Short mmCIF file of C-alpha atoms in Angstrom, two decimals:
data_model
loop_
_atom_site.label_atom_id
_atom_site.label_comp_id
_atom_site.label_asym_id
_atom_site.label_seq_id
_atom_site.Cartn_x
_atom_site.Cartn_y
_atom_site.Cartn_z
CA MET A 1 -1.76 -15.31 3.25
CA THR A 2 -0.37 -17.30 6.07
CA GLY A 3 -1.29 -20.75 7.26
CA ARG A 4 -3.79 -21.46 9.96
CA PRO A 5 -2.66 -20.37 13.41
CA GLY A 6 -2.41 -22.65 16.35
CA ARG A 7 -1.65 -26.03 14.74
CA THR A 8 1.56 -27.55 16.07
CA GLY A 9 1.83 -30.51 13.71
CA ARG A 10 2.74 -34.00 14.83
CA GLY A 11 5.82 -34.41 16.96
CA GLY A 12 8.70 -36.84 16.67
CA SER A 13 9.18 -39.16 13.74
CA GLN A 14 5.52 -38.82 12.77
CA ALA A 15 5.93 -35.21 11.60
CA GLY A 16 5.91 -35.37 7.81
CA ALA A 17 6.79 -32.95 5.04
CA GLY A 18 3.28 -31.50 5.25
CA ASP A 19 3.73 -30.64 8.91
CA LEU A 20 7.04 -28.91 8.19
CA LEU A 21 5.46 -26.93 5.36
CA GLU A 22 2.65 -25.77 7.62
CA LEU A 23 5.11 -24.64 10.30
CA VAL A 24 6.93 -22.57 7.68
CA ARG A 25 3.72 -21.20 6.16
CA ASN A 26 2.31 -20.00 9.47
CA GLY A 27 5.65 -18.52 10.55
CA ARG A 28 6.07 -20.68 13.65
CA ALA A 29 9.34 -22.23 12.45
CA VAL A 30 11.23 -20.78 9.49
CA THR A 31 14.73 -22.22 9.89
CA ARG A 32 15.98 -25.79 9.90
CA GLY A 33 16.96 -25.47 13.55
CA ALA A 34 13.53 -24.14 14.52
CA LEU A 35 11.87 -27.01 12.66
CA GLN A 36 14.02 -29.49 14.60
CA GLN A 37 12.96 -27.86 17.86
CA ALA A 38 9.26 -27.76 16.93
CA THR A 39 9.06 -31.37 15.76
CA GLY A 40 11.81 -33.19 17.64
CA LEU A 41 13.11 -34.57 14.34
CA SER A 42 16.82 -35.05 13.71
CA ARG A 43 18.71 -32.69 11.47
CA ALA A 44 19.02 -35.37 8.80
CA THR A 45 15.31 -36.19 8.83
CA VAL A 46 14.33 -32.53 8.62
CA GLY A 47 16.72 -32.18 5.68
CA GLN A 48 15.22 -35.16 3.87
CA ARG A 49 11.67 -33.92 4.26
CA LEU A 50 12.54 -30.39 3.27
CA ASP A 51 14.27 -31.76 0.19
CA ARG A 52 10.95 -33.17 -1.02
CA LEU A 53 9.34 -29.74 -0.63
CA PHE A 54 12.21 -28.05 -2.48
CA ARG A 55 11.98 -30.55 -5.34
CA ALA A 56 8.23 -29.93 -5.60
CA GLY A 57 8.95 -26.19 -5.84
CA TRP A 58 6.89 -25.42 -2.76
CA LEU A 59 9.70 -24.07 -0.57
CA ARG A 60 12.60 -21.73 -1.21
CA GLU A 61 15.41 -20.25 0.81
CA GLY A 62 15.04 -16.66 1.90
CA ALA A 63 17.42 -14.18 3.44
CA GLY A 64 19.60 -15.07 6.41
CA GLY A 65 17.90 -14.80 9.76
CA PRO A 66 19.36 -13.82 13.13
CA VAL A 67 22.30 -15.77 14.52
CA ASP A 68 20.89 -18.51 16.76
CA SER A 69 23.95 -18.94 18.97
CA PRO A 70 25.17 -16.33 21.51
CA LEU A 71 28.68 -17.30 20.41
CA GLY A 72 28.07 -15.85 16.96
CA GLY A 73 28.55 -17.61 13.67
CA ARG A 74 26.78 -17.56 10.36
CA PRO A 75 23.10 -16.45 10.30
CA SER A 76 20.50 -19.16 9.81
CA ILE A 77 19.00 -19.44 6.34
CA THR A 78 15.27 -18.80 6.50
CA LEU A 79 12.73 -20.86 4.63
CA GLU A 80 9.77 -19.44 2.74
CA PHE A 81 6.66 -20.85 1.10
CA ASP A 82 7.14 -20.29 -2.64
CA GLY A 83 3.82 -18.90 -3.81
CA SER A 84 4.91 -18.68 -7.44
CA HIS A 85 4.73 -22.38 -8.32
CA ALA A 86 0.96 -22.35 -9.00
CA VAL A 87 -2.05 -20.07 -9.15
CA VAL A 88 -5.62 -20.23 -7.88
CA LEU A 89 -8.83 -19.23 -9.64
CA ALA A 90 -11.64 -17.67 -7.62
CA ALA A 91 -15.13 -16.38 -8.34
CA ASP A 92 -17.86 -14.70 -6.32
CA LEU A 93 -21.41 -15.05 -7.65
CA ASP A 94 -24.20 -12.66 -6.73
CA THR A 95 -27.76 -12.71 -8.06
CA ARG A 96 -27.11 -10.61 -11.16
CA HIS A 97 -23.37 -10.11 -11.38
CA ALA A 98 -20.14 -11.91 -10.65
CA ARG A 99 -16.49 -11.22 -10.03
CA ALA A 100 -13.61 -13.55 -10.92
CA ALA A 101 -9.84 -13.48 -10.51
CA VAL A 102 -6.52 -15.25 -10.79
CA LEU A 103 -4.65 -15.16 -7.48
CA SER A 104 -1.21 -16.16 -6.35
CA LEU A 105 -0.91 -18.72 -3.57
CA THR A 106 -0.17 -15.87 -1.18
CA GLY A 107 -3.37 -14.00 -2.07
CA GLU A 108 -2.13 -11.43 -4.58
CA LEU A 109 -4.65 -10.57 -7.28
CA LEU A 110 -2.96 -11.18 -10.64
CA ALA A 111 -5.95 -10.51 -12.91
CA GLU A 112 -9.56 -9.66 -12.18
CA THR A 113 -12.84 -9.08 -14.00
CA ALA A 114 -16.47 -8.41 -13.15
CA GLY A 115 -19.64 -8.43 -15.20
CA THR A 116 -23.25 -9.45 -15.54
CA LEU A 117 -23.98 -13.08 -14.78
CA VAL A 118 -27.59 -13.82 -13.84
CA ILE A 119 -27.82 -16.67 -11.37
CA GLU A 120 -31.42 -17.41 -12.39
CA ASP A 121 -30.10 -18.52 -15.79
CA GLY A 122 -29.11 -21.74 -14.03
CA PRO A 123 -25.88 -23.56 -13.20
CA GLU A 124 -25.16 -24.96 -16.67
CA THR A 125 -25.11 -21.51 -18.26
CA VAL A 126 -23.52 -19.61 -15.38
CA LEU A 127 -20.69 -22.08 -14.70
CA GLY A 128 -19.95 -22.48 -18.42
CA GLU A 129 -19.62 -18.72 -18.80
CA LEU A 130 -17.50 -18.52 -15.66
CA ALA A 131 -15.06 -21.04 -17.14
CA SER A 132 -14.70 -18.79 -20.20
CA TRP A 133 -13.91 -15.86 -17.89
CA PHE A 134 -11.22 -17.95 -16.21
CA ALA A 135 -9.58 -18.81 -19.55
CA GLU A 136 -9.42 -15.12 -20.50
CA LEU A 137 -8.09 -14.12 -17.08
CA LEU A 138 -5.28 -16.68 -17.25
CA ALA A 139 -4.19 -15.29 -20.62
CA GLU A 140 -4.29 -11.76 -19.18
CA ALA A 141 -2.23 -12.81 -16.16
CA GLY A 142 0.31 -14.64 -18.32
CA HIS A 143 -0.27 -18.05 -16.72
CA ARG A 144 -1.00 -21.42 -18.29
CA ALA A 145 -4.07 -23.44 -17.41
CA ASP A 146 -1.90 -26.29 -16.15
CA GLU A 147 -0.52 -23.95 -13.48
CA VAL A 148 -3.94 -23.79 -11.80
CA CYS A 149 -4.01 -25.91 -8.65
CA GLY A 150 -7.63 -25.27 -7.68
CA ILE A 151 -10.78 -23.17 -8.05
CA GLY A 152 -12.73 -21.50 -5.23
CA LEU A 153 -16.34 -20.40 -5.72
CA ALA A 154 -18.54 -18.24 -3.48
CA VAL A 155 -22.31 -18.57 -3.95
CA PRO A 156 -25.25 -16.71 -2.36
CA GLY A 157 -26.82 -19.71 -0.68
CA PRO A 158 -26.25 -22.38 1.98
CA VAL A 159 -23.67 -25.00 0.94
CA ASP A 160 -23.05 -28.54 2.09
CA THR A 161 -19.26 -28.29 1.94
CA GLY A 162 -18.92 -32.06 1.98
CA THR A 163 -20.51 -32.25 -1.47
CA GLY A 164 -20.12 -28.67 -2.71
CA ARG A 165 -23.86 -28.55 -3.47
CA VAL A 166 -26.21 -25.77 -2.43
CA VAL A 167 -29.09 -26.81 -0.21
CA GLN A 168 -32.53 -25.25 -0.76
CA PRO A 169 -31.14 -21.83 -1.73
CA PRO A 170 -33.90 -19.16 -1.58
CA ILE A 171 -32.39 -16.94 -4.32
CA MET A 172 -30.75 -19.57 -6.57
CA PRO A 173 -33.60 -21.27 -8.51
CA GLY A 174 -32.45 -24.41 -10.32
CA TRP A 175 -29.28 -24.84 -8.24
CA ASP A 176 -30.59 -26.99 -5.38
CA GLY A 177 -28.48 -30.16 -5.16
CA TYR A 178 -26.66 -29.45 -8.44
CA ASP A 179 -23.13 -30.83 -8.89
CA ILE A 180 -21.35 -27.47 -9.01
CA ARG A 181 -17.89 -28.94 -8.49
CA GLY A 182 -18.17 -31.42 -11.34
CA ARG A 183 -19.70 -28.98 -13.81
CA LEU A 184 -17.21 -26.18 -13.18
CA SER A 185 -14.24 -28.56 -13.34
CA ARG A 186 -15.49 -30.02 -16.66
CA ALA A 187 -16.23 -26.59 -18.09
CA PHE A 188 -12.74 -25.39 -17.21
CA THR A 189 -11.21 -28.43 -18.94
CA GLU A 190 -13.41 -27.86 -22.00
CA ARG A 191 -12.37 -24.18 -22.26
CA THR A 192 -8.65 -24.65 -21.60
CA GLY A 193 -7.69 -28.25 -22.29
CA ALA A 194 -6.21 -28.53 -18.79
CA GLY A 195 -6.67 -31.60 -16.62
CA ALA A 196 -9.27 -31.77 -13.88
CA VAL A 197 -8.69 -29.39 -10.96
CA PRO A 198 -10.29 -29.48 -7.51
CA VAL A 199 -13.20 -27.09 -7.01
CA LEU A 200 -14.25 -25.85 -3.56
CA VAL A 201 -17.63 -24.17 -3.02
CA ASP A 202 -18.83 -22.20 -0.01
CA ASN A 203 -21.35 -19.56 0.97
CA ASP A 204 -20.41 -16.02 -0.05
CA ALA A 205 -20.72 -14.51 3.46
CA ASN A 206 -18.52 -17.30 4.84
CA LEU A 207 -15.79 -16.60 2.31
CA MET A 208 -16.05 -12.84 2.72
CA ALA A 209 -15.63 -13.30 6.48
CA TYR A 210 -12.69 -15.64 5.93
CA GLY A 211 -10.96 -13.21 3.58
CA GLU A 212 -11.51 -10.20 5.85
CA GLN A 213 -10.49 -12.00 9.04
CA ARG A 214 -7.29 -13.44 7.59
CA THR A 215 -6.08 -10.26 5.92
CA GLY A 216 -7.19 -7.60 8.39
CA HIS A 217 -7.91 -9.26 11.74
CA PRO A 218 -5.78 -12.42 12.04
CA ASP A 219 -5.66 -12.18 15.85
CA CYS A 220 -9.44 -11.93 16.26
CA THR A 221 -10.60 -15.31 17.56
CA ALA A 222 -14.31 -14.64 17.04
CA PHE A 223 -15.18 -12.69 13.90
CA VAL A 224 -18.62 -12.07 12.36
CA LEU A 225 -19.34 -10.54 8.95
CA VAL A 226 -22.88 -9.68 7.87
CA LYS A 227 -23.54 -9.17 4.16
CA VAL A 228 -26.60 -7.06 3.39
CA SER A 229 -27.32 -7.08 -0.34
CA THR A 230 -30.15 -8.79 -2.23
CA GLY A 231 -30.46 -11.02 0.83
CA ILE A 232 -28.86 -11.06 4.28
CA GLY A 233 -26.32 -13.60 5.45
CA ALA A 234 -23.55 -13.88 8.02
CA GLY A 235 -20.16 -15.55 8.02
CA VAL A 236 -18.52 -16.60 11.29
CA VAL A 237 -14.82 -17.32 11.76
CA VAL A 238 -13.80 -18.87 15.09
CA ASP A 239 -10.15 -19.56 15.95
CA GLY A 240 -9.16 -19.03 12.31
CA SER A 241 -11.69 -21.47 10.83
CA ILE A 242 -15.08 -20.91 9.23
CA TYR A 243 -17.94 -22.05 11.45
CA ARG A 244 -20.54 -23.70 9.20
CA GLY A 245 -22.78 -25.65 11.56
CA VAL A 246 -23.63 -29.33 11.01
CA ASP A 247 -24.62 -29.02 7.33
CA GLY A 248 -23.58 -25.56 6.17
CA GLY A 249 -26.60 -23.66 7.47
CA ALA A 250 -24.86 -21.47 10.08
CA GLY A 251 -25.14 -17.73 9.54
CA ASP A 252 -28.42 -17.71 7.60
CA ILE A 253 -29.76 -14.82 9.68
CA GLY A 254 -31.80 -13.37 6.82
CA HIS A 255 -34.48 -15.96 7.59
CA ILE A 256 -34.81 -15.25 11.28
CA ARG A 257 -38.43 -14.22 11.93
CA VAL A 258 -39.04 -10.64 13.00
CA ASP A 259 -42.19 -8.70 13.81
CA ALA A 260 -43.36 -8.19 10.23
CA ASP A 261 -45.75 -9.80 7.76
CA ALA A 262 -43.78 -9.29 4.54
CA LEU A 263 -43.50 -12.30 2.22
CA CYS A 264 -39.91 -13.51 1.79
CA ARG A 265 -38.50 -15.16 -1.35
CA CYS A 266 -38.11 -18.35 0.68
CA GLY A 267 -41.92 -18.57 0.88
CA SER A 268 -42.24 -17.65 4.56
CA TYR A 269 -43.59 -14.46 6.09
CA GLY A 270 -41.72 -12.14 8.43
CA CYS A 271 -38.09 -13.00 7.55
CA LEU A 272 -35.48 -10.35 8.28
CA ALA A 273 -34.43 -10.33 4.61
CA ALA A 274 -37.99 -9.52 3.56
CA VAL A 275 -37.90 -6.20 5.41
CA ALA A 276 -34.24 -5.18 5.79
CA SER A 277 -32.25 -6.42 2.78
CA GLY A 278 -31.17 -4.30 -0.17
CA GLY A 279 -33.93 -5.93 -2.20
CA ALA A 280 -36.53 -5.02 0.43
CA VAL A 281 -35.36 -1.40 0.52
CA ALA A 282 -35.44 -1.28 -3.30
CA ARG A 283 -39.06 -2.49 -3.33
CA ARG A 284 -40.11 0.19 -0.85
CA LEU A 285 -38.35 2.87 -2.89
CA ALA A 286 -40.00 1.66 -6.09
CA ALA A 287 -43.41 1.76 -4.37
CA ALA A 288 -42.67 5.40 -3.51
CA GLY A 289 -41.86 6.20 -7.14
CA VAL A 290 -38.06 6.06 -6.86
CA PRO A 291 -36.47 3.95 -9.63
CA ALA A 292 -34.86 1.00 -7.82
CA SER A 293 -35.03 -2.73 -8.45
CA SER A 294 -32.04 -4.19 -6.58
CA GLY A 295 -29.63 -3.69 -3.74
CA SER A 296 -27.06 -2.25 -6.15
CA ASP A 297 -29.59 0.43 -7.17
CA VAL A 298 -30.01 1.31 -3.50
CA ARG A 299 -26.24 1.49 -3.12
CA ASP A 300 -26.06 3.99 -5.97
CA LEU A 301 -28.86 6.09 -4.47
CA LEU A 302 -27.10 6.12 -1.10
CA ALA A 303 -23.84 7.18 -2.75
CA ALA A 304 -25.73 10.06 -4.37
CA GLY A 305 -27.13 11.13 -0.99
CA HIS A 306 -30.79 10.32 -1.78
CA PRO A 307 -32.70 11.24 1.42
CA GLU A 308 -35.46 8.62 1.19
CA ALA A 309 -32.95 5.84 0.45
CA ALA A 310 -30.90 6.98 3.46
CA ALA A 311 -33.95 6.97 5.74
CA LEU A 312 -34.98 3.47 4.65
CA ALA A 313 -31.41 2.20 4.97
CA ARG A 314 -31.25 3.50 8.52
CA GLU A 315 -34.55 1.77 9.32
CA ALA A 316 -33.19 -1.45 7.81
CA GLY A 317 -30.09 -1.07 9.96
CA ARG A 318 -32.24 -0.89 13.07
CA ARG A 319 -34.02 -4.11 12.07
CA VAL A 320 -30.73 -5.91 11.52
CA GLY A 321 -29.21 -4.44 14.70
CA ASP A 322 -32.09 -5.83 16.72
CA VAL A 323 -31.32 -9.36 15.46
CA LEU A 324 -27.56 -8.89 15.79
CA ALA A 325 -27.94 -8.03 19.47
CA THR A 326 -28.77 -11.70 20.01
CA VAL A 327 -25.95 -12.85 17.71
CA VAL A 328 -23.41 -10.71 19.55
CA THR A 329 -24.62 -11.86 22.95
CA LEU A 330 -24.38 -15.49 21.85
CA LEU A 331 -20.98 -15.37 20.08
CA ASN A 332 -19.24 -12.46 21.87
CA PRO A 333 -17.17 -11.55 18.77
CA GLY A 334 -14.29 -9.07 18.75
CA VAL A 335 -15.24 -7.75 15.30
CA LEU A 336 -18.66 -7.32 13.72
CA MET A 337 -18.17 -6.31 10.09
CA ILE A 338 -20.94 -5.04 7.79
CA ALA A 339 -20.57 -5.58 4.05
CA GLY A 340 -22.71 -5.48 0.94
CA ASP A 341 -24.86 -2.91 -0.84
CA LEU A 342 -26.25 -1.25 2.31
CA ALA A 343 -22.93 -1.04 4.20
CA GLY A 344 -22.80 2.71 4.64
CA THR A 345 -23.34 5.39 7.25
CA PRO A 346 -27.19 5.40 7.36
CA PHE A 347 -27.44 1.61 7.76
CA LEU A 348 -24.60 1.48 10.28
CA THR A 349 -26.13 4.31 12.31
CA GLY A 350 -29.43 2.45 12.64
CA LEU A 351 -27.68 -0.82 13.40
CA ARG A 352 -25.58 0.67 16.19
CA GLU A 353 -28.65 2.29 17.77
CA LEU A 354 -30.44 -1.02 18.31
CA LEU A 355 -27.38 -3.21 18.82
CA TYR A 356 -25.99 -1.22 21.75
CA GLN A 357 -29.48 -0.71 23.18
CA ARG A 358 -30.41 -4.40 23.16
CA ALA A 359 -27.15 -6.34 23.61
CA LEU A 360 -25.60 -6.96 27.01
CA PRO A 361 -22.96 -4.32 27.82
CA ARG A 362 -20.43 -7.06 28.50
CA SER A 363 -20.93 -8.41 24.97
CA THR A 364 -20.17 -5.08 23.33
CA ALA A 365 -17.43 -3.80 25.66
CA HIS A 366 -14.66 -5.05 23.38
CA LEU A 367 -16.60 -5.16 20.11
CA ASP A 368 -15.51 -3.25 17.00
CA VAL A 369 -18.32 -2.58 14.53
CA LEU A 370 -16.71 -1.93 11.15
CA THR A 371 -17.42 -1.86 7.44
CA SER A 372 -15.68 -4.10 4.93
CA ARG A 373 -12.00 -3.38 4.23
CA LEU A 374 -11.69 -5.52 1.10
CA GLY A 375 -15.03 -4.46 -0.36
CA GLU A 376 -16.15 -6.41 -3.42
CA ARG A 377 -12.93 -8.43 -3.40
CA ALA A 378 -13.49 -10.02 0.01
CA GLY A 379 -15.20 -13.10 -1.41
CA LEU A 380 -12.44 -13.62 -3.97
CA ILE A 381 -9.71 -13.37 -1.34
CA GLY A 382 -11.59 -15.76 0.93
CA ALA A 383 -12.23 -18.26 -1.88
CA GLY A 384 -8.55 -18.24 -2.82
CA ALA A 385 -7.51 -18.74 0.79
CA LEU A 386 -9.94 -21.65 1.15
CA VAL A 387 -8.34 -23.46 -1.80
CA VAL A 388 -4.79 -22.88 -0.53
CA GLU A 389 -5.59 -24.06 3.00
CA HIS A 390 -7.29 -27.16 1.60
CA LEU A 391 -4.51 -28.12 -0.82
CA TYR A 392 -1.61 -27.43 1.53
CA ALA A 393 -3.06 -29.04 4.65
CA PRO A 394 -0.45 -31.53 5.98
CA GLU A 395 -2.37 -34.70 5.12
CA ARG A 396 -3.03 -33.48 1.57
CA VAL A 397 0.58 -32.38 1.08
CA GLU A 398 1.70 -35.97 1.55
CA GLU A 399 -0.78 -37.21 -1.07
CA ARG A 400 0.22 -34.52 -3.57
CA LEU A 401 3.95 -35.06 -3.10
CA ARG A 402 3.53 -38.77 -3.77
CA ALA A 403 1.52 -37.97 -6.90
CA LEU A 404 4.40 -35.73 -8.06
CA GLY A 405 6.84 -38.54 -7.43
CA VAL A 406 8.94 -36.64 -4.87
#
């Protein structure tokens, strides 16, 4: 993982150690000379601020770079973010299963597990069990609990990122307004004996989009990912940052009204999710005598080439494509990525049919419609990246260095 693109840091004497670290992390300045040029700081001041980062274990010297001077001389020593000084924990909750991992600060998966975790069992039970998973994963990865610098959690509902609490989540009964951050941090301490660690919570589609954009499409300035599983949600990344709206509700396209009278789990009629999600397709298959109760069952039927599942998935794709024509016209993204249980050929075929028929040609002229590259790991990668970007933001670096006494 690299740092956020586009930030120049503060110039002159105001540029602190955090600004220098960000310049190194995003690759904009990776030698002492380049840092002097980028910030306008003197050689001595750059050296002093880098020394703090070295003492914290956050920077290291890499191989020699190209010779800066046309007159020759010794190559410049490059600087690298040292991703080995801590680890991040990440988890991605779905309605009936979850995935969790230990990641390096550069996004490498060090240990991973997945299993049944029913979100309807409530936050106390689910988050307590998740903390137990984390303790086992750390042992598997060979890392101590006190090496964990933060936890990232993806949940299938709208999140107020200021508080980390979900807000009126249609498919998370018992979670509305619950203190997820506090409970998960306490549960982790109870299971491991480690001190309190920061916990960041965001919507699963947001974090999937963040993970996919950063790892596969870092130059795409407008990126949209649509997850079609039990429900339907979208994540939007603009200029390298997640777009959440004023209170975390951006991307909740599953509750856009369409021409249908089906009852949605949110209590309203005619929502897109009520007719085109994996859960909706499963209900129609079950009514036709095909054993299916969830989006994952539909995924398995599609993988087996079941003709009725394929036909219904294609119809669902057309429904979603009709809505996405408006989304694409509004946002003009460079990449539209489809993920989740229905992300396969039948669904994509139906989606493309309606999308290209309804959207303005100018909006789709440079649009790539793709399926997920990271698959079920996208949310984990995005959650890990969210924690790293939060903890190593320049203003937070200064606070953390002072706390370390360097």
